[in-house]
Coordinates of C-alpha atoms in Angstrom, one line a residue:
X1 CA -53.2 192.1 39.0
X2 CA -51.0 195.1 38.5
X3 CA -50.2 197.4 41.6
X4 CA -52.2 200.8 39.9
X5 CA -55.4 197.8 39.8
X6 CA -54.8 196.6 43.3
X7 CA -58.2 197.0 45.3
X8 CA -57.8 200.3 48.0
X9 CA -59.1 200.3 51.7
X10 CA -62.3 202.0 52.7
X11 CA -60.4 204.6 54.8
X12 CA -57.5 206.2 51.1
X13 CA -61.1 205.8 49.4
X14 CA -62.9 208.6 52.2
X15 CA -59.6 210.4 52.4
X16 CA -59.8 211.5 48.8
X17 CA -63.0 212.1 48.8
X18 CA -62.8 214.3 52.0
X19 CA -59.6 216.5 50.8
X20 CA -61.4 216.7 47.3
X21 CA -64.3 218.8 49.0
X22 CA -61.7 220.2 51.4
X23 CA -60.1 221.5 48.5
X24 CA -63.4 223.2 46.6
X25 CA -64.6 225.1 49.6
X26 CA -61.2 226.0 50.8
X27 CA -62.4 224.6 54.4
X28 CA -59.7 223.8 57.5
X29 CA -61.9 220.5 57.9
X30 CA -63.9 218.5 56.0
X31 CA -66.3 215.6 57.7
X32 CA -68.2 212.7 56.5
X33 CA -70.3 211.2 60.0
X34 CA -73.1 208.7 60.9
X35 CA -75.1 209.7 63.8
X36 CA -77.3 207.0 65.6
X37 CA -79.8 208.2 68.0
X38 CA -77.6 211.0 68.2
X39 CA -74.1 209.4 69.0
X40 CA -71.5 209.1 66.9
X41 CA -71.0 205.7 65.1
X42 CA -68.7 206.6 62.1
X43 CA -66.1 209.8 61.6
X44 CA -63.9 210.6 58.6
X45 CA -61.8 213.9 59.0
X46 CA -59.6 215.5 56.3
X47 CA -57.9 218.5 57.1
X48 CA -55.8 221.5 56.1
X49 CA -52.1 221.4 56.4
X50 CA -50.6 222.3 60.4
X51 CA -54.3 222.4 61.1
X52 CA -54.9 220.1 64.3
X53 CA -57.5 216.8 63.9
X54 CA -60.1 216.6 66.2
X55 CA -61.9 213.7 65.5
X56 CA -61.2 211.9 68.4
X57 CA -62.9 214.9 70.2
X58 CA -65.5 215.2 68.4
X59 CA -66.7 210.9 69.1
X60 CA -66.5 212.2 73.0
X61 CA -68.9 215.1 72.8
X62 CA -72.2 214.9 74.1
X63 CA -75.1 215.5 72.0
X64 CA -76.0 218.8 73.0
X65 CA -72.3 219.9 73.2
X66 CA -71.7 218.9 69.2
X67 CA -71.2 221.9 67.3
X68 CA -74.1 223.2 65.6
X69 CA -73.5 221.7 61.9
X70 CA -73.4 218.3 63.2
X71 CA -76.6 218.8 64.9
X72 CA -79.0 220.5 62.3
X73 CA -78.2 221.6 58.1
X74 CA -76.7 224.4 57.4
X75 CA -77.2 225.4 53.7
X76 CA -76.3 229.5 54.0
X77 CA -73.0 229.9 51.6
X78 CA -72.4 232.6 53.3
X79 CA -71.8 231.3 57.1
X80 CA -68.1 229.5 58.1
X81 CA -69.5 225.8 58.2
X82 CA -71.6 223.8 55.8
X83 CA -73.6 220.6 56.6
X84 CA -76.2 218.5 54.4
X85 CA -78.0 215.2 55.7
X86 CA -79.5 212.1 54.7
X87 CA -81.7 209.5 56.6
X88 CA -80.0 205.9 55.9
X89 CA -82.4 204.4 58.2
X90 CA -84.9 204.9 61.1
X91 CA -82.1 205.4 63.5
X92 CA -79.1 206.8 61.4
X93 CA -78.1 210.1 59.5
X94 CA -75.7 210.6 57.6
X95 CA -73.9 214.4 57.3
X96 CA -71.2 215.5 54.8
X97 CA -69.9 218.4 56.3
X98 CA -67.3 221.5 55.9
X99 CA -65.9 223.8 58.6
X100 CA -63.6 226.4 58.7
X101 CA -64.6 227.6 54.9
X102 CA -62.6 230.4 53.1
X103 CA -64.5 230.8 49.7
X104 CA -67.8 231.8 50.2
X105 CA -70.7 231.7 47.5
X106 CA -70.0 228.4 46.8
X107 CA -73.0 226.3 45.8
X108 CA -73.8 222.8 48.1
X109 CA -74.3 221.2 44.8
X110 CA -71.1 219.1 45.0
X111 CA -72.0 217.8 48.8
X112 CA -75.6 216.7 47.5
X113 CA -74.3 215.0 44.8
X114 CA -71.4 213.2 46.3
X115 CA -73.5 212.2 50.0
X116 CA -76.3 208.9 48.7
X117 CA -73.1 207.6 47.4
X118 CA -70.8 207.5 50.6
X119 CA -73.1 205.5 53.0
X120 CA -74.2 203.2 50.4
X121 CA -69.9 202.4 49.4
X122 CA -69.2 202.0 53.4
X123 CA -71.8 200.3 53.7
X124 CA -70.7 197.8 50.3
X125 CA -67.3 197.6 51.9
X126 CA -68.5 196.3 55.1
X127 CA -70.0 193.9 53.6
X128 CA -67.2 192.6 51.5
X129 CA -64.6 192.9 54.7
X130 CA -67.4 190.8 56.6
X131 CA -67.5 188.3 53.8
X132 CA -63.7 188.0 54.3
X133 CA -64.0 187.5 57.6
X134 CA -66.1 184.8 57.6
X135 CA -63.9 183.3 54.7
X136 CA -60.9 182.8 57.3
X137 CA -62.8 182.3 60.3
X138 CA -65.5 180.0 62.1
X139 CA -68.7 181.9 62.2
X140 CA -69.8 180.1 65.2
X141 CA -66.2 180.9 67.5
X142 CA -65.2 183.6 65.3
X143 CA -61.9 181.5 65.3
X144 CA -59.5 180.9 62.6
X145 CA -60.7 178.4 60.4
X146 CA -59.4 175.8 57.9
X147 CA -58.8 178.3 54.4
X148 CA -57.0 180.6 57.3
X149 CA -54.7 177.1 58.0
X150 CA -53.8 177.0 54.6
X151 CA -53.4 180.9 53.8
X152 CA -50.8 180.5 56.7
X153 CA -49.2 176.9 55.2
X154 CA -48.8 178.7 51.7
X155 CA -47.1 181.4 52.9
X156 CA -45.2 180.6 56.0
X157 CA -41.4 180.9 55.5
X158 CA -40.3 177.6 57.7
X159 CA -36.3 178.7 57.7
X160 CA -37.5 182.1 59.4
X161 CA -38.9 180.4 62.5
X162 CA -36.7 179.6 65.3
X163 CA -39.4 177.4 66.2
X164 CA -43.2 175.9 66.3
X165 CA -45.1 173.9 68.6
X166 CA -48.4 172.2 67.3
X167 CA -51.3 171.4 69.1
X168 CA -54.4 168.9 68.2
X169 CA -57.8 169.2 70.2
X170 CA -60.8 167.2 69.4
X171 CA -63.8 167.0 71.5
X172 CA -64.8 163.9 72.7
X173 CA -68.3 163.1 72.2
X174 CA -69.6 165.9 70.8
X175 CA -72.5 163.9 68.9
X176 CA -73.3 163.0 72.4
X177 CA -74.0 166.1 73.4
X178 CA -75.9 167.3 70.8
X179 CA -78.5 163.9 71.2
X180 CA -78.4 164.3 75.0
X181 CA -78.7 168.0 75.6
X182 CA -79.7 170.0 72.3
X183 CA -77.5 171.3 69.2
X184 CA -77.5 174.7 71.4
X185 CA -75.7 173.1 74.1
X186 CA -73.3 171.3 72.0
X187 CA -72.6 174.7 70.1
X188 CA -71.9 176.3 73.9
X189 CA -69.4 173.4 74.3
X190 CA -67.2 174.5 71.2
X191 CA -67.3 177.8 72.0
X192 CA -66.2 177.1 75.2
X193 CA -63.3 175.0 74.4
X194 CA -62.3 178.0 71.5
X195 CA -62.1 180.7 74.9
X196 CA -60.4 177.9 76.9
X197 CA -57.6 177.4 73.9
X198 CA -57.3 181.5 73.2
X199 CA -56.9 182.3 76.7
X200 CA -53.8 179.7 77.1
X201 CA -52.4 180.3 73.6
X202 CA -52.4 184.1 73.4
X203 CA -49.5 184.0 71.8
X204 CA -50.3 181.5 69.2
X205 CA -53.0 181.3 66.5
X206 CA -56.3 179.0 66.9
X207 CA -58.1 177.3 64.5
X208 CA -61.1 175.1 64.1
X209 CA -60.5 173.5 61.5
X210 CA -64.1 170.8 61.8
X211 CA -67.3 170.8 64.4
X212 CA -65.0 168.7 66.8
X213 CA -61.2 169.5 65.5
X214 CA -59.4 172.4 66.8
X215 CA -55.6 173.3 66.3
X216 CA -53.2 175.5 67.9
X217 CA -49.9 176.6 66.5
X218 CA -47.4 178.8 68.0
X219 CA -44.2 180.2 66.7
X220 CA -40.8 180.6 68.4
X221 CA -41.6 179.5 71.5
X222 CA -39.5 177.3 73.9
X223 CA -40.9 173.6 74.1
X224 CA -41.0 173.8 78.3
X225 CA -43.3 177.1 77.6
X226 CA -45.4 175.1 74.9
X227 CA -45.5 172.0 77.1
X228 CA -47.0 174.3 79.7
X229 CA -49.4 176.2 78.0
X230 CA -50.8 172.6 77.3
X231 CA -51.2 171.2 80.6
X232 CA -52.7 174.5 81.9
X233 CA -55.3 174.0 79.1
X234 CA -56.0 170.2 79.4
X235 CA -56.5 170.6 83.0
X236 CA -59.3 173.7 82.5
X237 CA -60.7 171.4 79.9
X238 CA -60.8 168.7 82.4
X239 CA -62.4 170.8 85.4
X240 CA -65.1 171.6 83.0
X241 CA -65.9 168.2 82.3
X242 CA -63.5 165.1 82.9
X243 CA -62.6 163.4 79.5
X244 CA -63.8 166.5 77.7
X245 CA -61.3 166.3 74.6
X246 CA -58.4 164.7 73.3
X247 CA -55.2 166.3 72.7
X248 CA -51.8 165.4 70.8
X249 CA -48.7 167.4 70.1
X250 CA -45.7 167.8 68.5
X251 CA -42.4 170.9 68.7
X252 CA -39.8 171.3 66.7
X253 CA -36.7 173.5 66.1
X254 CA -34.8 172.3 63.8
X255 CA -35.4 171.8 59.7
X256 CA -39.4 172.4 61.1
X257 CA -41.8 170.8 58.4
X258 CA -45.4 172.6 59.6
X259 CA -47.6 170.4 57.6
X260 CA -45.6 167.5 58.9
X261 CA -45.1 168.8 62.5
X262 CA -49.0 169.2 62.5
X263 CA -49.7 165.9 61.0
X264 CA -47.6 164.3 64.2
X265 CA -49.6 166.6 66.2
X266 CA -52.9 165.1 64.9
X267 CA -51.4 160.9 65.0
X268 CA -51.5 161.6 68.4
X269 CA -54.6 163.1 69.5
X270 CA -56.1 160.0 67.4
X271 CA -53.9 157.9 69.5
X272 CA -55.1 159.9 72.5
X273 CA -58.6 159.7 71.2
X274 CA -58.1 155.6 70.3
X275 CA -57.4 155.0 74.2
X276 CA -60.2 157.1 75.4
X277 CA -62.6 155.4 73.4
X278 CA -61.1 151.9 74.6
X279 CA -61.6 152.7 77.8
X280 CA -64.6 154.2 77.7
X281 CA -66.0 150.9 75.8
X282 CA -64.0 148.8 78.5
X283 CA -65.9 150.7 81.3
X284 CA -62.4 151.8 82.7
X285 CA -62.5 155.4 84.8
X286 CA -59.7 157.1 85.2
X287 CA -59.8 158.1 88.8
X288 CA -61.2 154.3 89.8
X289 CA -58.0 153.0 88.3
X290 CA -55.9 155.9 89.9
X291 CA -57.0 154.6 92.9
X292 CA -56.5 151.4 92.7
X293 CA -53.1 152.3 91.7
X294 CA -52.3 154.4 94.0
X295 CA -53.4 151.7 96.7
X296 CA -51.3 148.8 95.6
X297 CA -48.4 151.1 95.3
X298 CA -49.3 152.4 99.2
X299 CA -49.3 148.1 99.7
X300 CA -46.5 147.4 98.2
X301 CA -47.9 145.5 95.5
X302 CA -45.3 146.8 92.9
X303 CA -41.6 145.0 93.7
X304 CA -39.1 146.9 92.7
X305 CA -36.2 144.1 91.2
X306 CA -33.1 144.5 89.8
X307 CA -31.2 143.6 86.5
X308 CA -27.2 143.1 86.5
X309 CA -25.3 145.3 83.6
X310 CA -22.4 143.5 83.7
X311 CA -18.8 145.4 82.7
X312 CA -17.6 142.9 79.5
X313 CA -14.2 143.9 80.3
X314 CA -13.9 142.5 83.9
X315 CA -17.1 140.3 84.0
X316 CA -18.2 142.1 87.1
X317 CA -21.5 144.0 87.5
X318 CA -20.9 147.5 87.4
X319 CA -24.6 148.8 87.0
X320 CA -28.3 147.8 87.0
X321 CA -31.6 148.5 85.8
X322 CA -34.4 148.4 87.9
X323 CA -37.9 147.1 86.8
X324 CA -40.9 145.9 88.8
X325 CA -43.0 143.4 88.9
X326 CA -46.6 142.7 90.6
X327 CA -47.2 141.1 93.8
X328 CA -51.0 138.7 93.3
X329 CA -52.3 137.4 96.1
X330 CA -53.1 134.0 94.4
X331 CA -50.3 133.7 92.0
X332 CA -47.7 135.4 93.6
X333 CA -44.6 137.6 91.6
X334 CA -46.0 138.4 87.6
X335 CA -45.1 140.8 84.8
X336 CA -47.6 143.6 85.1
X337 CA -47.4 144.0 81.8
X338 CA -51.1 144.0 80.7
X339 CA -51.6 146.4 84.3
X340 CA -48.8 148.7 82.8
X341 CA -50.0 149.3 79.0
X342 CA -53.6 150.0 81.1
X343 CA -51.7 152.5 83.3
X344 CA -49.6 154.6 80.1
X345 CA -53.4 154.4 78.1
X346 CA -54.9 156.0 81.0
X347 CA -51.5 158.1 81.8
X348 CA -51.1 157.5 85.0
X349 CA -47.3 155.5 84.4
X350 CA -46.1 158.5 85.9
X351 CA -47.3 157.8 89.1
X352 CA -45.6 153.8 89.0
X353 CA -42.1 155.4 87.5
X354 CA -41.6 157.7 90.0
X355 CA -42.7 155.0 92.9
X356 CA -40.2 153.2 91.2
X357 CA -37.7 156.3 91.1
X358 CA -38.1 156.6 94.8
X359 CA -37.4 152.8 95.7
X360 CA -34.0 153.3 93.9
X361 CA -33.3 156.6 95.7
X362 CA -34.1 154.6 98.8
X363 CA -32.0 151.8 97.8
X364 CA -28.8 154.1 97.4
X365 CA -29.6 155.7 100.3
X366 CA -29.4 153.0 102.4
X367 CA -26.3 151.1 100.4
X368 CA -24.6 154.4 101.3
X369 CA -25.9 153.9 105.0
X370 CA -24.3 150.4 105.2
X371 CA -21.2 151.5 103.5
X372 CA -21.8 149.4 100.5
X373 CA -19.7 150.2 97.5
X374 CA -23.1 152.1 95.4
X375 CA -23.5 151.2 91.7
X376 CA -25.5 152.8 89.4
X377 CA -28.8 152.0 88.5
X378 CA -31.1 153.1 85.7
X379 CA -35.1 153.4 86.0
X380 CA -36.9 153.0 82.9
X381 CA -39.1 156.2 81.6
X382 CA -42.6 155.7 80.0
X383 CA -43.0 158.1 77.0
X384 CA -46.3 159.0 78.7
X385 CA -44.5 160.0 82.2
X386 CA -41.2 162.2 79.9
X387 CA -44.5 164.3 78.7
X388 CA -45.7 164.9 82.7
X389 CA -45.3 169.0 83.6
X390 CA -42.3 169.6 85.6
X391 CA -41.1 165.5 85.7
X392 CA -37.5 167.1 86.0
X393 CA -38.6 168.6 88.9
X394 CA -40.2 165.7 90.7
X395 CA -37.7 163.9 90.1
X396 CA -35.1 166.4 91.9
X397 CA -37.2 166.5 94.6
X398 CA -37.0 162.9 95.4
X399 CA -33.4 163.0 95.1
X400 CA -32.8 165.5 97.8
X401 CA -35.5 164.1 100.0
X402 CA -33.2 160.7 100.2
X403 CA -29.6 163.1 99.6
X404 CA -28.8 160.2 96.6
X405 CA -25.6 161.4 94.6
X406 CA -27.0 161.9 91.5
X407 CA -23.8 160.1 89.5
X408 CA -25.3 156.7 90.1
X409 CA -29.0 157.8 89.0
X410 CA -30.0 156.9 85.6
X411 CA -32.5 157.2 83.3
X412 CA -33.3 155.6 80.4
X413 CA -35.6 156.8 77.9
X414 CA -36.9 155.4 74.3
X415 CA -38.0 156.9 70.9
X416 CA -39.4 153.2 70.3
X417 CA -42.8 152.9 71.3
X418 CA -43.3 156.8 72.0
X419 CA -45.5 159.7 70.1
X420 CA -42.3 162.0 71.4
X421 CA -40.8 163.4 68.3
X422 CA -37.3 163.1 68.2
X423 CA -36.8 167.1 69.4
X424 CA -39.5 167.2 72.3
X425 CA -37.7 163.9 73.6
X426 CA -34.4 165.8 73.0
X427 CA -35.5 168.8 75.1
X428 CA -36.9 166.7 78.0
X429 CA -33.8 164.7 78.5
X430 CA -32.0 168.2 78.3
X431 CA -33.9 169.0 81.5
X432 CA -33.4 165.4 83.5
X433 CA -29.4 166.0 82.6
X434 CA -29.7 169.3 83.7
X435 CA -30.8 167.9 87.0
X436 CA -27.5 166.2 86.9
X437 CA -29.0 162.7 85.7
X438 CA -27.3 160.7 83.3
X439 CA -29.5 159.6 80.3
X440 CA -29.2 156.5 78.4
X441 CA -31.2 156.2 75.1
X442 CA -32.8 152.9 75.2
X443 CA -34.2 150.7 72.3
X444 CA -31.4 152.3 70.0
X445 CA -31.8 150.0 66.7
X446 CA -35.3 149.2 66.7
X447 CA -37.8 149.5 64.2
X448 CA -38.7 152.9 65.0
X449 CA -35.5 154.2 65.9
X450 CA -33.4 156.8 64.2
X451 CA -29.3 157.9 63.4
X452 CA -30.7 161.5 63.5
X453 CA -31.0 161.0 67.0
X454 CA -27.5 160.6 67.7
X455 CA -27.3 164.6 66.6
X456 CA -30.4 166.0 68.2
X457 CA -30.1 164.8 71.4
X458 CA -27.3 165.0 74.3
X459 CA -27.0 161.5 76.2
X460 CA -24.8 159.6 78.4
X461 CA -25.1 156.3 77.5
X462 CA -26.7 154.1 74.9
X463 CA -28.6 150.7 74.9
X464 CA -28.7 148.5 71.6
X465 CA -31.5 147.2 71.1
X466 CA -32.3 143.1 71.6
X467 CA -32.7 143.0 67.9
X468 CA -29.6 143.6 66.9
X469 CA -27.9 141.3 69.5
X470 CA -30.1 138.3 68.8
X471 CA -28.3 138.0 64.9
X472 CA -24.6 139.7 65.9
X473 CA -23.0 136.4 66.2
X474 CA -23.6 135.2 62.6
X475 CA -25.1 138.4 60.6
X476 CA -22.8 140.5 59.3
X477 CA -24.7 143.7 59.0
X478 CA -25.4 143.3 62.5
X479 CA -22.2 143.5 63.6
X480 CA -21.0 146.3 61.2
X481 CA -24.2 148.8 62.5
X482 CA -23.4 148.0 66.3
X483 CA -19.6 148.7 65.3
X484 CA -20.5 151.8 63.7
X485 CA -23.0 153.1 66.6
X486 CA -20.5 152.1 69.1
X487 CA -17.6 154.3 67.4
X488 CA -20.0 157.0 67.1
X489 CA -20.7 156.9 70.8
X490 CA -17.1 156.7 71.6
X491 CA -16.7 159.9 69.5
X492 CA -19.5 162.1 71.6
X493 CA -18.4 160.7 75.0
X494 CA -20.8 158.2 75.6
X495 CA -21.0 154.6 76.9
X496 CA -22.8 151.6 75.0
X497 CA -24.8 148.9 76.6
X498 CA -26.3 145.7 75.0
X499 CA -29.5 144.3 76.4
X500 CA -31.3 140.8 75.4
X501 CA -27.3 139.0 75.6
X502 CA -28.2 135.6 75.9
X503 CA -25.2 133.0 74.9
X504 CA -21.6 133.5 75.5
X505 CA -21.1 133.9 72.1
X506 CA -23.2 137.0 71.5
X507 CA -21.1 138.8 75.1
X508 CA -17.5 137.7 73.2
X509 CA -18.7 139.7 69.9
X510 CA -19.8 142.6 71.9
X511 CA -16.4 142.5 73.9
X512 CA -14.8 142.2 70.6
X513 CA -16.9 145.6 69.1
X514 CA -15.9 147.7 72.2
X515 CA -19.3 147.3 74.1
X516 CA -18.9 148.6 77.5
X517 CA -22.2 146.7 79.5
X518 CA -24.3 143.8 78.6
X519 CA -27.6 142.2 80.2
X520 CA -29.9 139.6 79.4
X521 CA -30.9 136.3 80.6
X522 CA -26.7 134.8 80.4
X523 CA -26.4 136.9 83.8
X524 CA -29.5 136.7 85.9
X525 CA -33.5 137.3 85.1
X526 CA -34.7 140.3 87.4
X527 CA -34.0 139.8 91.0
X528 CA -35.2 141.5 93.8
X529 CA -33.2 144.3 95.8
X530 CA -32.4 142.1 98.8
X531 CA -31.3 138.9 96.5
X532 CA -29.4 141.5 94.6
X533 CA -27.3 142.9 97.1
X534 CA -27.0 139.2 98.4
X535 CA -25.4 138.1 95.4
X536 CA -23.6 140.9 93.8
X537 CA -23.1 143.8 96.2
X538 CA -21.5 142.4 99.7
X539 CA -19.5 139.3 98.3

């Protein structure tokens, strides 16, 4: 459509209209208004030139304070104003009016004609604008809606935005809540969770994009601010009713993809959504489980052990890598594996990571204590507990509670196994080194793990993963990517480790390639802290 064809707004359209009568009576002001009941609903005001508007003034005056052409007709020619009216309903008048006129003797002829027409366009272009409106938004939450999603897709210019944070919401059971309690209720539950996600994400736009799907996206804002704003919200959500919705999200900065950054978003709320479901089939309860967490961990049921990393240049342990095992009161010490993958689907790993955090800061303490020569040791990160609010912060605050030197605290986090994208696991280890705790990117070489990596995030150490150690001795390619990844750390300041060394072979290969530590079953299994310090730390 060319520019002189491109549709104009109600208000150019009124302005026209209004200097065009302006201009025939040779008035100082003309008016169109809608009275209701006597107050003022709609003004349009043209005036003359260094004539002040008073339109504004005019909405504020009481009825019996309006001047007398906006109260009652005035069709004398020869008097200063002019007013005709129209009833347009029961309630509302319409009045085309001149004041201030120069030329007398003019007839109203041109007011009458020109006055049915006026209400009856306003009232066309309301209709269109609110047929717009409801085109990009929900009718129900007045919220942006799916054809507003892809307005903004189509025209979004991705290299302009520093950079975008999306957020997936879907409500858990609404279907429920509809049998149980009545469509009305359920309806009162979206709207709810719309006020909820507007009132947290002011500075983003919200859209439902289903009955149950909601999605937040906001631009140029920092992923510790986003990461808030999402934790503020779950938790309303979850005061209003435990379990209420799922969430997943996903922040970028650099080379942002929006359809792809919300697609990550939306993997994991289904993920999210997956566990809830489990669980809620299972007949697990969050807060029945959080306690029985939180008691065996006040038992002692979780053992804190340690692994050796042994130095391959001097055969010595250097480091070590704490995990922890269960404590059962029939079968004694097991892998709690099944009672961990329970605890990051209900995400509460948090709570076992930093229990485990704490033993090592204890640990160091007391090494320090006993004058024993301290050693680093590493604490393995669930993805679930990097996502916790302020984790940097809780972690700090365990380090000065126990005064650890935080040059032998490590922590080692994973892009294998997480629904982290690479930059929001960049940014969190940003904050743990920050806190002055070296970071060691674990799993590097797994399935799910990436070179691009290597640029996004700063580390201090890196783990190859026990897939590419099993092969190294006899597979080629093995060798030549752990050469490669071990140059490349050497070039950005950062150690290498090996975990899953098994045979002699595999640690001379690794010694060979420039591996700084190796672990695995050739040096010891997991041990605990007192059989550790037996063996390796007061020899």
């Amino acid at each position: 459509m060319s520019e002189s064809y491109k549709p104009r707004s109600l208000v150019d359209i009124m302005n026209d209209v209004l200097s065009t009568i302006r201009d025939y009576y040779d008035s100082e002001y003309a008016y169109y208004i809608e009275k209701e009941q006597g107050d003022i609903e709609t003004i349009y005001e043209w005036c003359a030139e260094n004539v002040e508007w008073q339109r504004d003034r005019l909405k504020l005056l009481p009825e019996d304070q309006q001047p007398k052409w906006m109260r009652m007709e005035i069709t004398d020619t020869t008097s200063d104003d002019y007013s005709v009216f129209r009833q347009i309903s029961e309630d509302t008048t319409a009045i085309l009016a001149v004041a201030g006129v120069h030329r007398g003797g003019c007839t109203l002829d041109l007011m009458r004609a020109l006055l049915p027409y006026i209400p009856q366009a306003i009232a066309l272009q309301k209709m269109q604008k609110q047929q717009e409106y409801l085109s990009y938004h929900d009718d129900l939450t007045g919220l942006l809606n799916r054809n507003s999603l892809v307005d903004y897709l189509d025209h979004v210019n991705n290299k302009e935005l520093k950079s975008l944070g999306a957020l997936s919401i879907d409500i858990n059971g609404l279907k429920n809540f509809n049998k149980e309690f009545g469509r009305d209720y359920g309806d009162e539950v979206i709207i709810r969770i719309g006020e909820v996600l507007q009132e947290y994400f002011h500075s983003g736009e919200v859209y439902r994009l289903t009955g149950d799907q909601y999605l937040v996206l906001v631009e140029n804002t920092t992923y510790e601010d986003f990461t808030k704003q999402i934790y503020a919200a779950h938790t309303k959500l979850d005061n209003i009713s435990l379990g209420l919705a799922s969430m997943g999200y996903a922040w970028e900065k650099v080379d942002i993809d929006v359809e792809k950054l919300v697609n990550n978003a939306e993997v994991m709320m289904r993920e999210e959504k997956k566990k809830y479901y489990k669980n809620l089939k299972r007949g697990h309860h969050e807060p029945i489980i959080k306690k029985d967490l939180l008691e065996d961990l006040e038992h002692r049921n979780f053992i804190v052990c340690l692994v050796p990393k042994v130095d391959t240049a001097t055969g010595r342990v250097a480091e070590a890598e704490a995990v922890v095992r269960y404590h059962h009161k029939d079968l004694g010490i097991v892998d709690p594996g099944r009672y961990i993958n329970l605890l990051e689907e209900t995400k509460l790993s948090h709570y076992l990571d930093l229990y485990v955090f704490e033993e090592v800061c204890k640990t160091l303490h007391k090494w320090e204590l006993e004058g024993i020569p301290l050693i680093p040791i590493a604490v393995n990160f669930a993805g679930a507990t990097l996502k916790q609010e302020s984790i940097a912060e809780k972690m700090l605050h365990l380090i000065e509670k126990y005064h650890v030197r935080c040059e032998y605290l490590e922590v080692e986090v994973s892009e294998s196994g997480s629904d982290m994208n690479q930059e929001m696991l960049a940014e969190t280890s940003s904050k743990i080194r920050k806190a002055n705790v070296r970071v060691i990117l674990d799993h590097f070489g797994a399935k799910d793990s990436s070179f691009s990596i290597l640029s996004l995030m700063e580390f201090d150490g890196l783990k190859l993963d026990k897939s590419l150690i099993t092969n190294i001795v006899g597979n080629t390619r093995s060798r030549i990517v752990a050469q490669a990844v071990i140059d490349i750390c050497r070039q950005l300041g950062a150690f290498v480790q090996a975990s899953g060394v098994e045979t002699q072979d595999q640690l001379n290969v690794l010694k060979e390639l420039g591996c700084d530590y190796a672990q695995g079953t050739l040096f010891n299994k997991p041990i605990t802290i007192e059989t550790f310090e037996v063996r390796y730390m007061k020899g």
